[in-house]
Amino acid sequence: MAVGYAMTKKDLQDRLRRIEGQVRGLQRMVDEDTYCIDVLTQLSSVVAALKATGMGLLDDHVRHCVRESVEQGDGDAKIEELMAAVARFSGR
Amino acid sequence: MAVGYAMTKKDLQDRLRRIEGQVRGLQRMVDEDTYCIDVLTQLSSVVAALKATGMGLLDDHVRHCVRESVEQGDGDAKIEELMAAVARFSGR
Amino acid sequence: MAVGYAMTKKDLQDRLRRIEGQVRGLQRMVDEDTYCIDVLTQLSSVVAALKATGMGLLDDHVRHCVRESVEQGDGDAKIEELMAAVARFSGR
Amino acid sequence: MAVGYAMTKKDLQDRLRRIEGQVRGLQRMVDEDTYCIDVLTQLSSVVAALKATGMGLLDDHVRHCVRESVEQGDGDAKIEELMAAVARFSGR
């Protein structure tokens, strides 16, 4: 069985590469003594991009791994694990 | 006047470099078809690290730029700008 | 079919009643000109209590409604709906 | 000295009363076995309303208490306290 996000693996990698570039952009901004509020605004965009990527991962996970486990009558552990991940991801 | 975060510039750069490494780690995890929940857990750590860095920036900004502006009887615009940044940063 | 959270309905109602009391407590604090930071700290607790309640709802929803739909080979719409709710709940 | 949010005290109370009503609305929804996703959507709105109220409190606090303390050459403790409150409020 392919992992859940196989179908969008390229999309995931593209997003992560873009995020890596944004983090390097933050380093450049700090190097050049960019005004703190502008750095913070850019940092908030990176957080948003990461969270959107996390939502994509979560979505794929539910559509594939969780669904398959439930179909095989074996969803309990997967659902438990999912909810813990959602809680961590939502920051609580 | 030095920018607000000058004193901790090295610390900021260290954190951002570590975050860049974590984002590359995420790419590796995806490449190696790591289980989605484990990728998501790692991604949640990167979000937390970015937010902690943002709190550091915010802290320095208030202690320096905002304080100086208020001391010079000119705090209004800075406070306005600060609150907008806090709202963006808190994700609303 | 009973709704998803039927089994913990009393627990849900107890939490919501407690939250209602906390919101009235906030009003009292404002009435009595309590120091803003103390009001804000209390308000942050109410937000946390609401989010914990939301996580409980989400958990029950996945364990019952989503699981049942998947078992009946009809999970697509439910999963779509779930992810939209998680996104709203996580504040993005 | 009046507390920071004195000028908008009525506005604050109005918001909190509306939020109290929304929490009672959630109890009614649960009583009537409303579909969990609809309860969760409503709960997400209450969280957003509370956070908006918190932003208002924070804003007033900075404009009054923090500014005054800084003007009196005594901003350190207030800024420390403010940043701790922002961290709690942003949920980390």
mmCIF file with all atom_site columns, C-alpha atoms in Angstrom, chain A residues 3-6 9 12-13 16-20 23-24 26-37 39-41 43-44 46-47 50-51 53-55 57-58 60-61 65 78 81-82 85-86 88-90, chain B residues 3-6 9 12-13 16-20 23-24 26-37 39-41 43-44 46-47 50-51 53-55 57-58 60-61 65 78 81-82 85-86 88-90:
data_model
loop_
_atom_site.group_PDB
_atom_site.id
_atom_site.type_symbol
_atom_site.label_atom_id
_atom_site.label_alt_id
_atom_site.label_comp_id
_atom_site.label_asym_id
_atom_site.label_entity_id
_atom_site.label_seq_id
_atom_site.pdbx_PDB_ins_code
_atom_site.Cartn_x
_atom_site.Cartn_y
_atom_site.Cartn_z
_atom_site.occupancy
_atom_site.B_iso_or_equiv
_atom_site.pdbx_formal_charge
_atom_site.auth_seq_id
_atom_site.auth_comp_id
_atom_site.auth_asym_id
_atom_site.auth_atom_id
_atom_site.pdbx_PDB_model_num
ATOM 1   C CA . VAL A 1 3  ? 1.466  5.982  1.856  1.00 0.00 ? 3  VAL A CA 1
ATOM 2   C CA . GLY A 1 4  ? -1.463 8.324  2.209  1.00 0.00 ? 4  GLY A CA 1
ATOM 3   C CA . TYR A 1 5  ? 0.016  11.352 0.555  1.00 0.00 ? 5  TYR A CA 1
ATOM 4   C CA . ALA A 1 6  ? 1.630  9.493  -2.370 1.00 0.00 ? 6  ALA A CA 1
ATOM 5   C CA . LYS A 1 9  ? 3.900  13.891 -2.960 1.00 0.00 ? 9  LYS A CA 1
ATOM 6   C CA . LEU A 1 12 ? 3.956  18.448 -0.853 1.00 0.00 ? 12 LEU A CA 1
ATOM 7   C CA . GLN A 1 13 ? 7.639  18.646 -1.795 1.00 0.00 ? 13 GLN A CA 1
ATOM 8   C CA . LEU A 1 16 ? 8.088  22.444 1.555  1.00 0.00 ? 16 LEU A CA 1
ATOM 9   C CA . ARG A 1 17 ? 10.772 23.719 -0.807 1.00 0.00 ? 17 ARG A CA 1
ATOM 10  C CA . ARG A 1 18 ? 8.949  27.033 -1.069 1.00 0.00 ? 18 ARG A CA 1
ATOM 11  C CA . ILE A 1 19 ? 8.721  27.180 2.744  1.00 0.00 ? 19 ILE A CA 1
ATOM 12  C CA . GLU A 1 20 ? 12.453 26.443 3.015  1.00 0.00 ? 20 GLU A CA 1
ATOM 13  C CA . VAL A 1 23 ? 12.826 30.655 5.938  1.00 0.00 ? 23 VAL A CA 1
ATOM 14  C CA . ARG A 1 24 ? 16.051 31.568 4.129  1.00 0.00 ? 24 ARG A CA 1
ATOM 15  C CA . LEU A 1 26 ? 13.734 35.484 6.880  1.00 0.00 ? 26 LEU A CA 1
ATOM 16  C CA . GLN A 1 27 ? 17.450 34.988 7.556  1.00 0.00 ? 27 GLN A CA 1
ATOM 17  C CA . ARG A 1 28 ? 18.271 37.487 4.819  1.00 0.00 ? 28 ARG A CA 1
ATOM 18  C CA . MET A 1 29 ? 15.828 39.988 6.287  1.00 0.00 ? 29 MET A CA 1
ATOM 19  C CA . VAL A 1 30 ? 17.465 39.660 9.711  1.00 0.00 ? 30 VAL A CA 1
ATOM 20  C CA . ASP A 1 31 ? 20.943 39.961 8.135  1.00 0.00 ? 31 ASP A CA 1
ATOM 21  C CA . GLU A 1 32 ? 19.904 43.187 6.461  1.00 0.00 ? 32 GLU A CA 1
ATOM 22  C CA . ASP A 1 33 ? 18.373 44.570 9.680  1.00 0.00 ? 33 ASP A CA 1
ATOM 23  C CA . THR A 1 34 ? 14.898 44.689 8.168  1.00 0.00 ? 34 THR A CA 1
ATOM 24  C CA . TYR A 1 35 ? 12.343 46.404 10.392 1.00 0.00 ? 35 TYR A CA 1
ATOM 25  C CA . CYS A 1 36 ? 11.103 43.869 12.996 1.00 0.00 ? 36 CYS A CA 1
ATOM 26  C CA . ILE A 1 37 ? 7.418  44.237 12.124 1.00 0.00 ? 37 ILE A CA 1
ATOM 27  C CA . VAL A 1 39 ? 10.153 40.288 9.592  1.00 0.00 ? 39 VAL A CA 1
ATOM 28  C CA . LEU A 1 40 ? 7.249  39.291 11.843 1.00 0.00 ? 40 LEU A CA 1
ATOM 29  C CA . THR A 1 41 ? 4.737  39.711 9.022  1.00 0.00 ? 41 THR A CA 1
ATOM 30  C CA . LEU A 1 43 ? 7.234  34.962 9.619  1.00 0.00 ? 43 LEU A CA 1
ATOM 31  C CA . SER A 1 44 ? 3.442  34.894 10.052 1.00 0.00 ? 44 SER A CA 1
ATOM 32  C CA . VAL A 1 46 ? 5.554  31.078 6.789  1.00 0.00 ? 46 VAL A CA 1
ATOM 33  C CA . VAL A 1 47 ? 3.508  29.816 9.751  1.00 0.00 ? 47 VAL A CA 1
ATOM 34  C CA . LEU A 1 50 ? 3.196  25.400 7.107  1.00 0.00 ? 50 LEU A CA 1
ATOM 35  C CA . LYS A 1 51 ? -0.271 25.077 8.598  1.00 0.00 ? 51 LYS A CA 1
ATOM 36  C CA . THR A 1 53 ? 0.644  22.068 4.343  1.00 0.00 ? 53 THR A CA 1
ATOM 37  C CA . GLY A 1 54 ? -0.278 20.334 7.605  1.00 0.00 ? 54 GLY A CA 1
ATOM 38  C CA . MET A 1 55 ? -3.972 20.543 6.694  1.00 0.00 ? 55 MET A CA 1
ATOM 39  C CA . LEU A 1 57 ? -1.282 16.070 5.151  1.00 0.00 ? 57 LEU A CA 1
ATOM 40  C CA . LEU A 1 58 ? -4.157 15.615 7.586  1.00 0.00 ? 58 LEU A CA 1
ATOM 41  C CA . ASP A 1 60 ? -4.797 12.883 2.864  1.00 0.00 ? 60 ASP A CA 1
ATOM 42  C CA . HIS A 1 61 ? -4.266 10.879 6.020  1.00 0.00 ? 61 HIS A CA 1
ATOM 43  C CA . CYS A 1 65 ? -5.039 5.583  6.192  1.00 0.00 ? 65 CYS A CA 1
ATOM 44  C CA . LYS A 1 78 ? -6.056 5.087  13.943 1.00 0.00 ? 78 LYS A CA 1
ATOM 45  C CA . GLU A 1 81 ? -3.871 8.629  16.864 1.00 0.00 ? 81 GLU A CA 1
ATOM 46  C CA . LEU A 1 82 ? -5.589 11.056 14.476 1.00 0.00 ? 82 LEU A CA 1
ATOM 47  C CA . ALA A 1 85 ? -2.333 14.670 15.969 1.00 0.00 ? 85 ALA A CA 1
ATOM 48  C CA . VAL A 1 86 ? -5.155 17.176 15.401 1.00 0.00 ? 86 VAL A CA 1
ATOM 49  C CA . ARG A 1 88 ? -1.018 18.845 18.636 1.00 0.00 ? 88 ARG A CA 1
ATOM 50  C CA . PHE A 1 89 ? -1.478 20.516 15.269 1.00 0.00 ? 89 PHE A CA 1
ATOM 51  C CA . SER A 1 90 ? -4.110 22.914 16.602 1.00 0.00 ? 90 SER A CA 1
ATOM 52  C CA . VAL B 1 3  ? 17.233 47.823 15.088 1.00 0.00 ? 3  VAL B CA 1
ATOM 53  C CA . GLY B 1 4  ? 15.304 46.298 17.937 1.00 0.00 ? 4  GLY B CA 1
ATOM 54  C CA . TYR B 1 5  ? 16.610 42.785 17.707 1.00 0.00 ? 5  TYR B CA 1
ATOM 55  C CA . ALA B 1 6  ? 20.287 43.733 17.209 1.00 0.00 ? 6  ALA B CA 1
ATOM 56  C CA . LYS B 1 9  ? 20.639 38.898 16.138 1.00 0.00 ? 9  LYS B CA 1
ATOM 57  C CA . LEU B 1 12 ? 17.671 34.850 15.900 1.00 0.00 ? 12 LEU B CA 1
ATOM 58  C CA . GLN B 1 13 ? 19.863 33.633 13.034 1.00 0.00 ? 13 GLN B CA 1
ATOM 59  C CA . LEU B 1 16 ? 16.147 30.418 11.810 1.00 0.00 ? 16 LEU B CA 1
ATOM 60  C CA . ARG B 1 17 ? 18.952 28.181 10.591 1.00 0.00 ? 17 ARG B CA 1
ATOM 61  C CA . ARG B 1 18 ? 17.702 25.403 12.844 1.00 0.00 ? 18 ARG B CA 1
ATOM 62  C CA . ILE B 1 19 ? 14.179 25.907 11.481 1.00 0.00 ? 19 ILE B CA 1
ATOM 63  C CA . GLU B 1 20 ? 15.519 25.760 7.921  1.00 0.00 ? 20 GLU B CA 1
ATOM 64  C CA . VAL B 1 23 ? 12.040 22.092 7.018  1.00 0.00 ? 23 VAL B CA 1
ATOM 65  C CA . ARG B 1 24 ? 14.651 20.165 5.026  1.00 0.00 ? 24 ARG B CA 1
ATOM 66  C CA . LEU B 1 26 ? 10.393 17.383 6.557  1.00 0.00 ? 26 LEU B CA 1
ATOM 67  C CA . GLN B 1 27 ? 11.303 17.087 2.874  1.00 0.00 ? 27 GLN B CA 1
ATOM 68  C CA . ARG B 1 28 ? 13.453 14.074 3.646  1.00 0.00 ? 28 ARG B CA 1
ATOM 69  C CA . MET B 1 29 ? 10.634 12.474 5.630  1.00 0.00 ? 29 MET B CA 1
ATOM 70  C CA . VAL B 1 30 ? 8.276  12.932 2.677  1.00 0.00 ? 30 VAL B CA 1
ATOM 71  C CA . ASP B 1 31 ? 10.906 11.564 0.274  1.00 0.00 ? 31 ASP B CA 1
ATOM 72  C CA . GLU B 1 32 ? 11.266 8.454  2.401  1.00 0.00 ? 32 GLU B CA 1
ATOM 73  C CA . ASP B 1 33 ? 7.467  8.001  2.636  1.00 0.00 ? 33 ASP B CA 1
ATOM 74  C CA . THR B 1 34 ? 7.483  8.481  6.394  1.00 0.00 ? 34 THR B CA 1
ATOM 75  C CA . TYR B 1 35 ? 4.115  7.790  8.020  1.00 0.00 ? 35 TYR B CA 1
ATOM 76  C CA . CYS B 1 36 ? 1.940  10.904 7.650  1.00 0.00 ? 36 CYS B CA 1
ATOM 77  C CA . ILE B 1 37 ? 1.236  11.309 11.370 1.00 0.00 ? 37 ILE B CA 1
ATOM 78  C CA . VAL B 1 39 ? 5.461  14.057 9.368  1.00 0.00 ? 39 VAL B CA 1
ATOM 79  C CA . LEU B 1 40 ? 2.594  16.046 10.866 1.00 0.00 ? 40 LEU B CA 1
ATOM 80  C CA . THR B 1 41 ? 4.070  15.812 14.364 1.00 0.00 ? 41 THR B CA 1
ATOM 81  C CA . LEU B 1 43 ? 5.608  19.857 11.137 1.00 0.00 ? 43 LEU B CA 1
ATOM 82  C CA . SER B 1 44 ? 3.812  20.897 14.344 1.00 0.00 ? 44 SER B CA 1
ATOM 83  C CA . VAL B 1 46 ? 8.428  23.546 13.224 1.00 0.00 ? 46 VAL B CA 1
ATOM 84  C CA . VAL B 1 47 ? 5.309  25.706 13.624 1.00 0.00 ? 47 VAL B CA 1
ATOM 85  C CA . LEU B 1 50 ? 8.607  29.598 14.313 1.00 0.00 ? 50 LEU B CA 1
ATOM 86  C CA . LYS B 1 51 ? 6.054  30.965 16.756 1.00 0.00 ? 51 LYS B CA 1
ATOM 87  C CA . THR B 1 53 ? 10.919 32.983 17.254 1.00 0.00 ? 53 THR B CA 1
ATOM 88  C CA . GLY B 1 54 ? 8.061  35.358 16.441 1.00 0.00 ? 54 GLY B CA 1
ATOM 89  C CA . MET B 1 55 ? 7.441  35.900 20.166 1.00 0.00 ? 55 MET B CA 1
ATOM 90  C CA . LEU B 1 57 ? 10.902 39.315 17.706 1.00 0.00 ? 57 LEU B CA 1
ATOM 91  C CA . LEU B 1 58 ? 7.740  40.795 19.195 1.00 0.00 ? 58 LEU B CA 1
ATOM 92  C CA . ASP B 1 60 ? 12.387 42.847 21.313 1.00 0.00 ? 60 ASP B CA 1
ATOM 93  C CA . HIS B 1 61 ? 10.234 45.135 19.211 1.00 0.00 ? 61 HIS B CA 1
ATOM 94  C CA . CYS B 1 65 ? 11.067 50.409 19.021 1.00 0.00 ? 65 CYS B CA 1
ATOM 95  C CA . LYS B 1 78 ? 3.846  52.339 16.624 1.00 0.00 ? 78 LYS B CA 1
ATOM 96  C CA . GLU B 1 81 ? 1.227  48.878 13.988 1.00 0.00 ? 81 GLU B CA 1
ATOM 97  C CA . LEU B 1 82 ? 2.133  46.581 16.887 1.00 0.00 ? 82 LEU B CA 1
ATOM 98  C CA . ALA B 1 85 ? 1.162  42.577 13.914 1.00 0.00 ? 85 ALA B CA 1
ATOM 99  C CA . VAL B 1 86 ? 0.004  40.760 17.067 1.00 0.00 ? 86 VAL B CA 1
ATOM 100 C CA . ARG B 1 88 ? -1.728 38.697 12.262 1.00 0.00 ? 88 ARG B CA 1
ATOM 101 C CA . PHE B 1 89 ? 0.701  36.662 14.325 1.00 0.00 ? 89 PHE B CA 1
ATOM 102 C CA . SER B 1 90 ? -2.050 35.192 16.522 1.00 0.00 ? 90 SER B CA 1
#
